[in-house]
CSV table of C-alpha atoms and ligand atoms in Angstrom, one decimal:
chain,number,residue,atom,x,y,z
A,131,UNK,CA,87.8,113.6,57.3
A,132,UNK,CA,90.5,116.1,58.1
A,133,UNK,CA,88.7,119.5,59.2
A,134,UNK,CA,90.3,123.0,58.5
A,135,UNK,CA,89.2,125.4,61.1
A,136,UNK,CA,87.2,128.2,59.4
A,137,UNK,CA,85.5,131.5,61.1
A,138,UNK,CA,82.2,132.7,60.0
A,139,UNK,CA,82.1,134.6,62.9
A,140,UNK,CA,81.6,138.7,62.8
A,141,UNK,CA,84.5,139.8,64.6
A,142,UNK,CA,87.4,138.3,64.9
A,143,UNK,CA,86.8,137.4,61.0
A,144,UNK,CA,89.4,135.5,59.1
A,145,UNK,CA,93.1,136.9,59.2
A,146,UNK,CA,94.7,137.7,55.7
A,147,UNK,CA,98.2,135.3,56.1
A,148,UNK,CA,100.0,138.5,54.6
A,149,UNK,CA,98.9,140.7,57.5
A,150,UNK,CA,100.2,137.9,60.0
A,151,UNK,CA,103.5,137.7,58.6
A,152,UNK,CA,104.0,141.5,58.8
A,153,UNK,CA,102.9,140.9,62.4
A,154,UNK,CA,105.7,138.4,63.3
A,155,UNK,CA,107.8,140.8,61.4
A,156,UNK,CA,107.5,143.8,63.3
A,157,UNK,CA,110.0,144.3,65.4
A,158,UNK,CA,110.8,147.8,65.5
A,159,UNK,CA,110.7,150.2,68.0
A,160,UNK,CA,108.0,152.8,68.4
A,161,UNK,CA,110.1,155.8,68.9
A,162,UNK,CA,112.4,155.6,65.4
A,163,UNK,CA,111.8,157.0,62.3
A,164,UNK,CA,111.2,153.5,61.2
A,165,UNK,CA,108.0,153.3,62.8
A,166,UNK,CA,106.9,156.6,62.1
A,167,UNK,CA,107.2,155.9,58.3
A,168,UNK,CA,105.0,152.6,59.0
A,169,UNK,CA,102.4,154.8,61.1
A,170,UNK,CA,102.0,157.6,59.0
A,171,UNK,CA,101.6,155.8,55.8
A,172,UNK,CA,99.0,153.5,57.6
A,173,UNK,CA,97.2,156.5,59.0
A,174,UNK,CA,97.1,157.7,55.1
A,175,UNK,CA,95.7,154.6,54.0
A,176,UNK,CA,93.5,154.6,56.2
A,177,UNK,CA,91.9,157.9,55.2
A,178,UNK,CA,91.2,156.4,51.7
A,179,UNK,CA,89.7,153.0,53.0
A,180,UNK,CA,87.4,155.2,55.5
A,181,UNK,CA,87.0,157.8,52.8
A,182,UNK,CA,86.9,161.4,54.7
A,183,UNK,CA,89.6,164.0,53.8
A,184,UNK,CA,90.0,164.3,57.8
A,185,UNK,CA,92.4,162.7,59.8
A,186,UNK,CA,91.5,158.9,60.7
A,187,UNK,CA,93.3,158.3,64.3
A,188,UNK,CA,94.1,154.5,65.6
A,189,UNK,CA,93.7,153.6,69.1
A,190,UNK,CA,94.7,150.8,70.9
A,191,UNK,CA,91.6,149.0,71.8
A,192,UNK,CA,88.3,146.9,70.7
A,193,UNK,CA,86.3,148.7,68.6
A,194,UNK,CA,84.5,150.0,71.9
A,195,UNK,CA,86.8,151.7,73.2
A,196,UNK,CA,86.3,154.5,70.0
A,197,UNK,CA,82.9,154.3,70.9
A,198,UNK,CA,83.6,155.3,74.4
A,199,UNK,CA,86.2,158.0,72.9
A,200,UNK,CA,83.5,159.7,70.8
A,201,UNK,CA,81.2,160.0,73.9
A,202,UNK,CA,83.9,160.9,76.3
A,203,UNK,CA,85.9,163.4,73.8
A,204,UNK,CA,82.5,164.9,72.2
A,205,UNK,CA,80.3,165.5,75.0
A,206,UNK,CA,79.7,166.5,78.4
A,207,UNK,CA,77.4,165.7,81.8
A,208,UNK,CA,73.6,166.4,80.7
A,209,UNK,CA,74.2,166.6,77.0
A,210,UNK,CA,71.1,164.8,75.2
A,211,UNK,CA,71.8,162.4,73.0
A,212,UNK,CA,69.6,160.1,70.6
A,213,UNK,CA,70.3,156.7,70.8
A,214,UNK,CA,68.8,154.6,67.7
A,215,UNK,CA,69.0,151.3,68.8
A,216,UNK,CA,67.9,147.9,67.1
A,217,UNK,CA,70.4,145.1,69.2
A,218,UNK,CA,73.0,144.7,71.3
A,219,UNK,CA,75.7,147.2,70.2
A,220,UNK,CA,73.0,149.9,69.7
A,221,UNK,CA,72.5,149.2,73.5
A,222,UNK,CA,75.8,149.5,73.8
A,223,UNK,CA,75.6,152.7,72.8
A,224,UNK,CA,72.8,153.9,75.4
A,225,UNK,CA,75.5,152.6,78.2
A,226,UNK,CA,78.5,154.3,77.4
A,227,UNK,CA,76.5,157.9,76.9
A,228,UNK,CA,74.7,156.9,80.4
A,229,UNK,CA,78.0,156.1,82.1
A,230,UNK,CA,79.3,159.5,81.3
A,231,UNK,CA,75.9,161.0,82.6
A,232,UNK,CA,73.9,161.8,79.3
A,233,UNK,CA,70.7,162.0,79.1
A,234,UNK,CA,69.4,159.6,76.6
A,235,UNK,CA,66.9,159.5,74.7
A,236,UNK,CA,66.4,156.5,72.8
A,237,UNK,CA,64.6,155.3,69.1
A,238,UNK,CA,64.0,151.6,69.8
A,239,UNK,CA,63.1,148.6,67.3
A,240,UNK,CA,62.8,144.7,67.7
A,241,UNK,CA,65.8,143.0,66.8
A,242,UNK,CA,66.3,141.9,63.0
A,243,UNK,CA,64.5,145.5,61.9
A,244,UNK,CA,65.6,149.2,61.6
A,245,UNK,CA,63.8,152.6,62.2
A,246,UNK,CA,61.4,154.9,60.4
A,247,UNK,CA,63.1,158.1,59.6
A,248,UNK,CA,60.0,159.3,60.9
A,249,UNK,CA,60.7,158.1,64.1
A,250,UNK,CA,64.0,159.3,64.5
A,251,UNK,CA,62.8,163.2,63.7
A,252,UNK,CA,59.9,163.0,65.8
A,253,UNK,CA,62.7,162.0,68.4
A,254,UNK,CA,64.9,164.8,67.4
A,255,UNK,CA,64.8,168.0,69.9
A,256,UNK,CA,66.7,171.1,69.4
A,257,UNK,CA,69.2,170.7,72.2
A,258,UNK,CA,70.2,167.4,70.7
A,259,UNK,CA,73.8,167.0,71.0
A,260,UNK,CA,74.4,163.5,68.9
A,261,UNK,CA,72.9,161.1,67.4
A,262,UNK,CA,74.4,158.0,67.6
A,263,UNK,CA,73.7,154.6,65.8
A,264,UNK,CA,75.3,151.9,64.0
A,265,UNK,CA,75.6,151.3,60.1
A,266,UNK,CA,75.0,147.6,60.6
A,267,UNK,CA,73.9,145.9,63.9
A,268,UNK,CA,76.1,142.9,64.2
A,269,UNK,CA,73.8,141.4,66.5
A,270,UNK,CA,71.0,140.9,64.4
A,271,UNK,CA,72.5,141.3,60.6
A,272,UNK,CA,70.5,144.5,60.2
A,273,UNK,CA,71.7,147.6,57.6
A,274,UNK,CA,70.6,150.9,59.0
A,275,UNK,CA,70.4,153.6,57.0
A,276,UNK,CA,72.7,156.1,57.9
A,277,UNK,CA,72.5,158.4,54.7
A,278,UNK,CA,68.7,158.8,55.3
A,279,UNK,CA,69.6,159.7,59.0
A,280,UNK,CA,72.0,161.9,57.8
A,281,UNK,CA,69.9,163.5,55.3
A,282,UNK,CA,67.3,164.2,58.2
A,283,UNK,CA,69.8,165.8,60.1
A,284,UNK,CA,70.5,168.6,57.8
A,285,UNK,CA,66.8,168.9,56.3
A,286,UNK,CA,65.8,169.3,60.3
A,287,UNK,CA,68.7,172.0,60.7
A,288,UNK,CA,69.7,170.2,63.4
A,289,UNK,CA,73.3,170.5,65.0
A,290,UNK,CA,74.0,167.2,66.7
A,291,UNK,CA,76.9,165.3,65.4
A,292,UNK,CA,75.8,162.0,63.9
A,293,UNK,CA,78.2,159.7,64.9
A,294,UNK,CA,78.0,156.6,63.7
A,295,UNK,CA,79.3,152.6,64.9
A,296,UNK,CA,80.8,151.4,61.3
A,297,UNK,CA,82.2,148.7,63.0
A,298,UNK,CA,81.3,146.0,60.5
A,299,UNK,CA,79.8,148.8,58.2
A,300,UNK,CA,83.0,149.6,56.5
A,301,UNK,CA,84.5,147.7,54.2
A,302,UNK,CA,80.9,145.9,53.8
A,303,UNK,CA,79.0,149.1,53.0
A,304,UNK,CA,79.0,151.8,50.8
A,305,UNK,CA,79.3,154.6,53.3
A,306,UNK,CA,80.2,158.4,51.8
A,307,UNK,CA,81.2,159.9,55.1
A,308,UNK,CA,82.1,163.3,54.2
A,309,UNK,CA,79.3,163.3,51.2
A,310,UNK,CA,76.3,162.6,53.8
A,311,UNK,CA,78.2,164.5,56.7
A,312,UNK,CA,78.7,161.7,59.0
A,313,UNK,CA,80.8,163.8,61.8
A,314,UNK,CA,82.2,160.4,63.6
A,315,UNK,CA,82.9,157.4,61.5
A,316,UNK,CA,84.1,154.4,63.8
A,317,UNK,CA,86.0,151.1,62.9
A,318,UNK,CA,87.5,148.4,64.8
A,319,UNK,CA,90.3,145.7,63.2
A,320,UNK,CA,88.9,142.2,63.8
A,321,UNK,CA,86.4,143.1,61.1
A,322,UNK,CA,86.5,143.9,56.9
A,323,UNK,CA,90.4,144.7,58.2
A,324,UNK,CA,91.4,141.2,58.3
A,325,UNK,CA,93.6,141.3,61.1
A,326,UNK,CA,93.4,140.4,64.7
A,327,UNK,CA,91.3,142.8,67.7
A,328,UNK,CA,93.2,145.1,69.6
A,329,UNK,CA,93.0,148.4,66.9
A,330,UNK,CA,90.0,150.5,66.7
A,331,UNK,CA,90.1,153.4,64.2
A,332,UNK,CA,87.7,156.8,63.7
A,333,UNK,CA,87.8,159.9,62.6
A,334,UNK,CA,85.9,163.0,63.4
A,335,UNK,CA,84.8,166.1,61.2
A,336,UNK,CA,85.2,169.6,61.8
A,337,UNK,CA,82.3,169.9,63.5
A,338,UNK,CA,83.2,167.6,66.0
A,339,UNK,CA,86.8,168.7,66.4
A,340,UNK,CA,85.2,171.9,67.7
A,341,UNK,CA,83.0,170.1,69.9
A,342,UNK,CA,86.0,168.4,71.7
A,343,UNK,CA,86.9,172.2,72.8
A,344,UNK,CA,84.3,172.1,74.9
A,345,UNK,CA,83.4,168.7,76.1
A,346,UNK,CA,83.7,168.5,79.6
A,347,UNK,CA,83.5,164.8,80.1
A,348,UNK,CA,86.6,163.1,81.8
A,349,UNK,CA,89.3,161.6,79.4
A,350,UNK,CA,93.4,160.5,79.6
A,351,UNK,CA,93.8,157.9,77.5
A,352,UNK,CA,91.4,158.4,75.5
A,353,UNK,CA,92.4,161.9,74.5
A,354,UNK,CA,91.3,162.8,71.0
A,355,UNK,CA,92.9,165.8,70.4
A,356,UNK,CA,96.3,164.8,72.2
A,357,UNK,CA,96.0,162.0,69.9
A,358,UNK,CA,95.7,164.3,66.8
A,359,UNK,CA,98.5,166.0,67.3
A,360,UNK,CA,101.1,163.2,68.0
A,361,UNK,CA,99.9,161.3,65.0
A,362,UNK,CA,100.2,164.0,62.7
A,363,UNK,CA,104.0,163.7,63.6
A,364,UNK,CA,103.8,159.4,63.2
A,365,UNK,CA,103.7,159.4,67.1
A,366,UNK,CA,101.2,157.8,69.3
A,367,UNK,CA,100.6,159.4,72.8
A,368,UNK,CA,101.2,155.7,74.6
A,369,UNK,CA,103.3,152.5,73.2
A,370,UNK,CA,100.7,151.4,70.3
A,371,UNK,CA,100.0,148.4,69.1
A,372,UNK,CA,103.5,147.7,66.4
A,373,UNK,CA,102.6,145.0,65.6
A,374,UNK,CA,98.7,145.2,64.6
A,375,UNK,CA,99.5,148.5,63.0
A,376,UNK,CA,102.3,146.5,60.4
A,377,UNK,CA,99.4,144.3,60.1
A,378,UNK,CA,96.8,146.8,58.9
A,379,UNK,CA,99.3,148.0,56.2
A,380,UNK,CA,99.5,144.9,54.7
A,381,UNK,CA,96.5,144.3,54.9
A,382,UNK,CA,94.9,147.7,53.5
A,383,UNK,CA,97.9,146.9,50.8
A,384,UNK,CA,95.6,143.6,49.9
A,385,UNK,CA,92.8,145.6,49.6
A,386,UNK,CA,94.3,148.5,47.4
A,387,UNK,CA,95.4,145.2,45.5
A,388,UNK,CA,92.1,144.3,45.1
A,389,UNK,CA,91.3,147.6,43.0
A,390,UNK,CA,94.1,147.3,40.9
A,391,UNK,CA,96.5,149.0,43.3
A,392,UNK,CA,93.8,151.8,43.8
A,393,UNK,CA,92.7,151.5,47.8
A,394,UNK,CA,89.2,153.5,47.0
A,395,UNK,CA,88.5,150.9,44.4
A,396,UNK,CA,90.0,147.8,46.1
A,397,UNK,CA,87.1,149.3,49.2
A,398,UNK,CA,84.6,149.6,46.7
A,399,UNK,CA,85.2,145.6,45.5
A,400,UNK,CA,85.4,144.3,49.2
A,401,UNK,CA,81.9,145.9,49.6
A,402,UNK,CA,80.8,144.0,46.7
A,403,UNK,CA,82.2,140.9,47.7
A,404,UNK,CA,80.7,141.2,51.1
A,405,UNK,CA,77.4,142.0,49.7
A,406,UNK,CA,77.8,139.0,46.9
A,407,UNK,CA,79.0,136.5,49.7
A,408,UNK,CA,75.5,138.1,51.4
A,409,UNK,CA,73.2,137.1,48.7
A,410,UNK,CA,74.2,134.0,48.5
A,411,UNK,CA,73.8,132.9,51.8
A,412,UNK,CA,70.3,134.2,51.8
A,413,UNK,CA,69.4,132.7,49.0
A,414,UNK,CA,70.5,129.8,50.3
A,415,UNK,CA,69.2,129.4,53.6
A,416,UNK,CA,65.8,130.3,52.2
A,417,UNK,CA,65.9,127.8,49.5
A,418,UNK,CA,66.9,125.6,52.7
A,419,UNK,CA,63.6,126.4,54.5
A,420,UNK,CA,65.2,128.5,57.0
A,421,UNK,CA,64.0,131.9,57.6
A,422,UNK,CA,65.7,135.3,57.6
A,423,UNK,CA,65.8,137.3,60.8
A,424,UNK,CA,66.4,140.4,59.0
A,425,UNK,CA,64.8,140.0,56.0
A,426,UNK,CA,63.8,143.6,54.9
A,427,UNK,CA,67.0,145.7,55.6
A,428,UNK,CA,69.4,142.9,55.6
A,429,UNK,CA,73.6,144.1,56.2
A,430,UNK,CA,75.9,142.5,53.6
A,431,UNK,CA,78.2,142.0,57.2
A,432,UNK,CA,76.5,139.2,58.4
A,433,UNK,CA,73.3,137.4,57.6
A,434,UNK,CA,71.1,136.0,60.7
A,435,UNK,CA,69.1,132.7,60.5
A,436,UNK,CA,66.2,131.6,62.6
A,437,UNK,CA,67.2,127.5,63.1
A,438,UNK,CA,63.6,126.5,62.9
A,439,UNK,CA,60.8,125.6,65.0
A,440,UNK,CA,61.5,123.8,68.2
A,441,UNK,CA,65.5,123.5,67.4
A,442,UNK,CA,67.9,125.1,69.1
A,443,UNK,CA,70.2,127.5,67.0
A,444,UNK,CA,73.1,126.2,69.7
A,445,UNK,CA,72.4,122.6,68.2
A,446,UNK,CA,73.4,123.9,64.3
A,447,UNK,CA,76.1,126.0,65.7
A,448,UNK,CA,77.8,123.4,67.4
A,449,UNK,CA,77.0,120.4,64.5
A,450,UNK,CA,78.4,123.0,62.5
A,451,UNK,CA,81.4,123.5,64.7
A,452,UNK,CA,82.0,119.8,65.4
A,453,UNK,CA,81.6,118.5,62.2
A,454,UNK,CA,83.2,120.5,59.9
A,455,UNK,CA,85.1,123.0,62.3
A,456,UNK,CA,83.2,125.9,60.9
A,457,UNK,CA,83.2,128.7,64.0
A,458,UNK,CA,79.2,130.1,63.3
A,459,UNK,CA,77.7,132.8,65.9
A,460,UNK,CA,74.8,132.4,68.3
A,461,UNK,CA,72.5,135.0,68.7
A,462,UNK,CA,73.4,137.1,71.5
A,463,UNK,CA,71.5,137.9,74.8
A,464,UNK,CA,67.7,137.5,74.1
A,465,UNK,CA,68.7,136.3,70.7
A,466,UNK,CA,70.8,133.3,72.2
A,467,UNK,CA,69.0,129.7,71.1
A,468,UNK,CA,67.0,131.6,68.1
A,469,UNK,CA,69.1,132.6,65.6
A,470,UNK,CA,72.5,131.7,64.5
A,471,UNK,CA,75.4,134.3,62.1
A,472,UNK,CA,77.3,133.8,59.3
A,473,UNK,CA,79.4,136.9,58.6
A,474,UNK,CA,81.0,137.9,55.7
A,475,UNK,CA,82.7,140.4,56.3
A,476,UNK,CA,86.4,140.9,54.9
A,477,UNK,CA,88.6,137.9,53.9
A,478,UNK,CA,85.1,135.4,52.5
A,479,UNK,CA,85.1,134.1,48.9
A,480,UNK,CA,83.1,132.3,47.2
A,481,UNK,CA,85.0,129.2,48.3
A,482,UNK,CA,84.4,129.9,51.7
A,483,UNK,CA,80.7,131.1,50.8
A,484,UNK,CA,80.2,127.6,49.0
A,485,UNK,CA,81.4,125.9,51.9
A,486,UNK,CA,79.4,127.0,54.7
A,487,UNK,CA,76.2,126.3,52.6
A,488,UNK,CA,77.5,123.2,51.9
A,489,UNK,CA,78.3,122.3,55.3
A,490,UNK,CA,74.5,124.1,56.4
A,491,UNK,CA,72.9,121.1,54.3
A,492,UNK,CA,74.7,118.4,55.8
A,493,UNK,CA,73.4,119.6,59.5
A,494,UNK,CA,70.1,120.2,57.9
A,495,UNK,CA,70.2,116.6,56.8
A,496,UNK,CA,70.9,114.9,59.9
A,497,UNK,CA,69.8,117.0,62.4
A,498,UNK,CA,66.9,119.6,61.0
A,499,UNK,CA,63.4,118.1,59.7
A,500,UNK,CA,62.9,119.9,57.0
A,501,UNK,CA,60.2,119.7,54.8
A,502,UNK,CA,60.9,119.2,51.4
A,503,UNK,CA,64.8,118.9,51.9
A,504,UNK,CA,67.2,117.5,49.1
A,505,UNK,CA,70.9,117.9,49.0
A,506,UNK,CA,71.9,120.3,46.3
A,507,UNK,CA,68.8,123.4,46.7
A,508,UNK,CA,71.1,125.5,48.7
A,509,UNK,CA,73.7,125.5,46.9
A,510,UNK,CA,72.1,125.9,43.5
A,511,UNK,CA,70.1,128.8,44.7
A,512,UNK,CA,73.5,130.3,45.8
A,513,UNK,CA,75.2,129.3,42.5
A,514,UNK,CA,72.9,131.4,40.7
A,515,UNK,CA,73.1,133.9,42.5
A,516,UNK,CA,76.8,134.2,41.9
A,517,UNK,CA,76.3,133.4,38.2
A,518,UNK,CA,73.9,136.2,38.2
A,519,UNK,CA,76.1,139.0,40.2
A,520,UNK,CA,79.8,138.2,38.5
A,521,UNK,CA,78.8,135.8,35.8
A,522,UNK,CA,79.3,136.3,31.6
A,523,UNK,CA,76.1,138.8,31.6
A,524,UNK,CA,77.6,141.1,33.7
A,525,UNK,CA,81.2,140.8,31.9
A,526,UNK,CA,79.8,141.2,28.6
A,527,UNK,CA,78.1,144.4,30.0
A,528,UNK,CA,81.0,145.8,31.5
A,529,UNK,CA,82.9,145.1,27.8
A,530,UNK,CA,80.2,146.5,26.0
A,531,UNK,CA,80.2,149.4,28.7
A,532,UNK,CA,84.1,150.0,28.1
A,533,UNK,CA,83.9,149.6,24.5
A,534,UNK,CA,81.4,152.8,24.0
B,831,PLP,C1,82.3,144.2,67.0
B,831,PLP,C2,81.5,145.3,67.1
B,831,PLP,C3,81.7,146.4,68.0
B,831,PLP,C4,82.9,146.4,68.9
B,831,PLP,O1,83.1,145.4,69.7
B,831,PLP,P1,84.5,145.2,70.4
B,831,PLP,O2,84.4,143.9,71.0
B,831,PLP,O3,84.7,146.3,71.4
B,831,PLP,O4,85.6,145.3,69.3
B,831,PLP,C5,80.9,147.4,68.1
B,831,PLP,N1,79.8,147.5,67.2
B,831,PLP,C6,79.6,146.6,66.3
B,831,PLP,C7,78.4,146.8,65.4
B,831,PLP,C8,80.4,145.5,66.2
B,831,PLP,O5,80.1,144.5,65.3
């Protein structure tokens, strides 16, 4: 049969074929007021998709190279930080604030779980400069809980800036920055954006503009607040990305479409979708057999499968891959062979949803001994799962609900 190619990967996620054409049609200049128009409306739009009232800046860059800008811009050699860390990006986060000579401390669970509150204040100390974590830990499908974190933070009096990873937490998680005081908020474009890597976005609070006053860690491209001030004229401080950034407009265009033209409500139904798309690949890979690696805190982002006993997740991902051309993750580092991701983050439906639980079967057919396997279990536990999230109940609810 022919074979579409499809990613269920977590970054780079599916591209939205209105965001590509804007690519291939952006050919303007950076320096016109063309181009400022394009930026500064993007940079608005953005605000509403992140949801702060501050400024959101885009940078030119993966997604770590914000999270090396809120280190570099926000602190300084010997600051103490707090690490909460749960995979791989949370260790990513312990080497950037080592590399520019923090001392870190570090709140550290196995992969596929996320920490006690109780951990994280007995962690806390008074010089504490940051605290820095992701919303959901790509490596391992894990939802942390950065509004309890948050809360902490302010019950503790405590004045480090929480700056938080949202890599693949926005657009898959309700997150109320502002509301719960998150003083960093990061994002990156290969994710719920729908577009290709190579943007990362973030925006920083009061707070941690006045920390950037004092920071005395090196920066030049990297520059925050040089950054701030171009952009609030449409400018960029270096040639940014034209291209990427016509992309993201269409794209956050899509998702304000998605809400009825409202952006805050198209957000609102991508989260849902994420987190229905989510639900149904649980369901289904549990009806399956399979078990959850995160099965207590599990992010709507992606969900992360153990391939079972004695089979190597590499075998599914690749029958997966050379069967039906669906692009599945391996676990990563320590992880690798164990588990394998399906993400749903940004541009998945319930086609795509039904597909790669389809697809899961056949591997599990010819290549997984499972006990008590039948074609069809999967996907009914995933079709009722989708009647029960969208279905006639919850329509006739919503009219009743509207009728009052
Ligand atoms: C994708 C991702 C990143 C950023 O990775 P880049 O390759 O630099 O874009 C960071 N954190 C999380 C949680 C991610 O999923």
């Amino acid at each position: 049969m022919i074979r579409k190619t499809r990613l269920f990967t977590p970054g780079p996620t599916p591209l939205l074929p209105a965001a590509q054409f804007a690519m291939a049609a952006a050919d303007i200049h950076h320096r016109t007021a063309e181009f400022r128009a394009l930026y500064l409306r993007v940079l608005e739009q953005l605000k509403t998709f992140v949801g702060t009232k501050n400024d959101v800046l885009l940078l030119a860059s993966s997604g770590t190279g914000a999270m090396e800008a809120s280190i570099s811009n926000l602190t300084s050699p010997g600051d103490r930080v707090l690490v909460l860390s749960a995979g791989k990006f949370g260790e990513r986060w312990t080497a950037i604030a080592k590399a520019f000579g923090c001392a870190v401390d570090v709140v550290s669970v196995p992969y596929g779980q996320t920490f006690l509150l109780e951990e994280v204040r007995k962690a806390l100390k008074i010089e504490t400069r940051a605290v820095l974590m992701q919303a959901t830990e790509s490596s391992t499908g894990v939802r942390h809980d950065v509004e309890g974190v948050a809360k902490l933070l302010k019950k503790q009096e405590s004045s480090a800036l929480l700056i938080v990873d949202a890599i693949t937490g926005l657009g898959t998680t309700h997150l109320d920055v502002d509301g719960w005081g998150v003083d960093v908020i990061i994002g990156g474009s290969q994710k719920a954006v729908m577009i290709p890597p190579g943007l990362a976005y973030l925006s920083l609070s009061d707070q941690a503009w006045e920390a950037t006053e004092v920071a005395q860690n090196p920066r030049y491209y990297f520059d925050l607040r040089k950054e701030r001030k171009n952009a609030q004229k449409g400018e960029s401080s270096y040639t940014p990305a034209v291209a990427l950034i016509a992309a993201l407009g269409a794209a956050l265009d899509f998702i304000a479409a998605q809400g009825g033209g409202d952006l805050a409500a198209g957000r609102k139904a991508l989260v849902e979708n994420a987190e229905t798309c989510a639900a149904m690949t649980r369901a289904a890979v549990e009806a399956l057999g399979l078990k959850l690696f995160a099965p207590v805190f599990p992010a709507a982002a992606a969900t992360a499968v153990y391939a079972p006993e004695g089979v190597d997740s590499g075998v599914i991902v690749k029958e997966l891959k050379n069967r039906f051309a669906a692009v599945v993750t391996n676990g990563q580092g320590e992880m690798k062979g164990q588990i394998f991701r399906i993400a749903h983050i940004g541009l998945f439906d319930y086609m795509d949803t039904i597909a790669i639980i389809g697809a899961l079967e056949q591997v599990a057919a010819s290549a997984l001994k499972l006990p008590g396997f039948a074609f069809g279990k999967a996907l009914a536990a995933a079709q009722k799962v989708y009647a029960e999230r969208t279905g006639a109940k919850k329509e006739a609810a919503e009219e009743a609900l509207a009728a009052r």
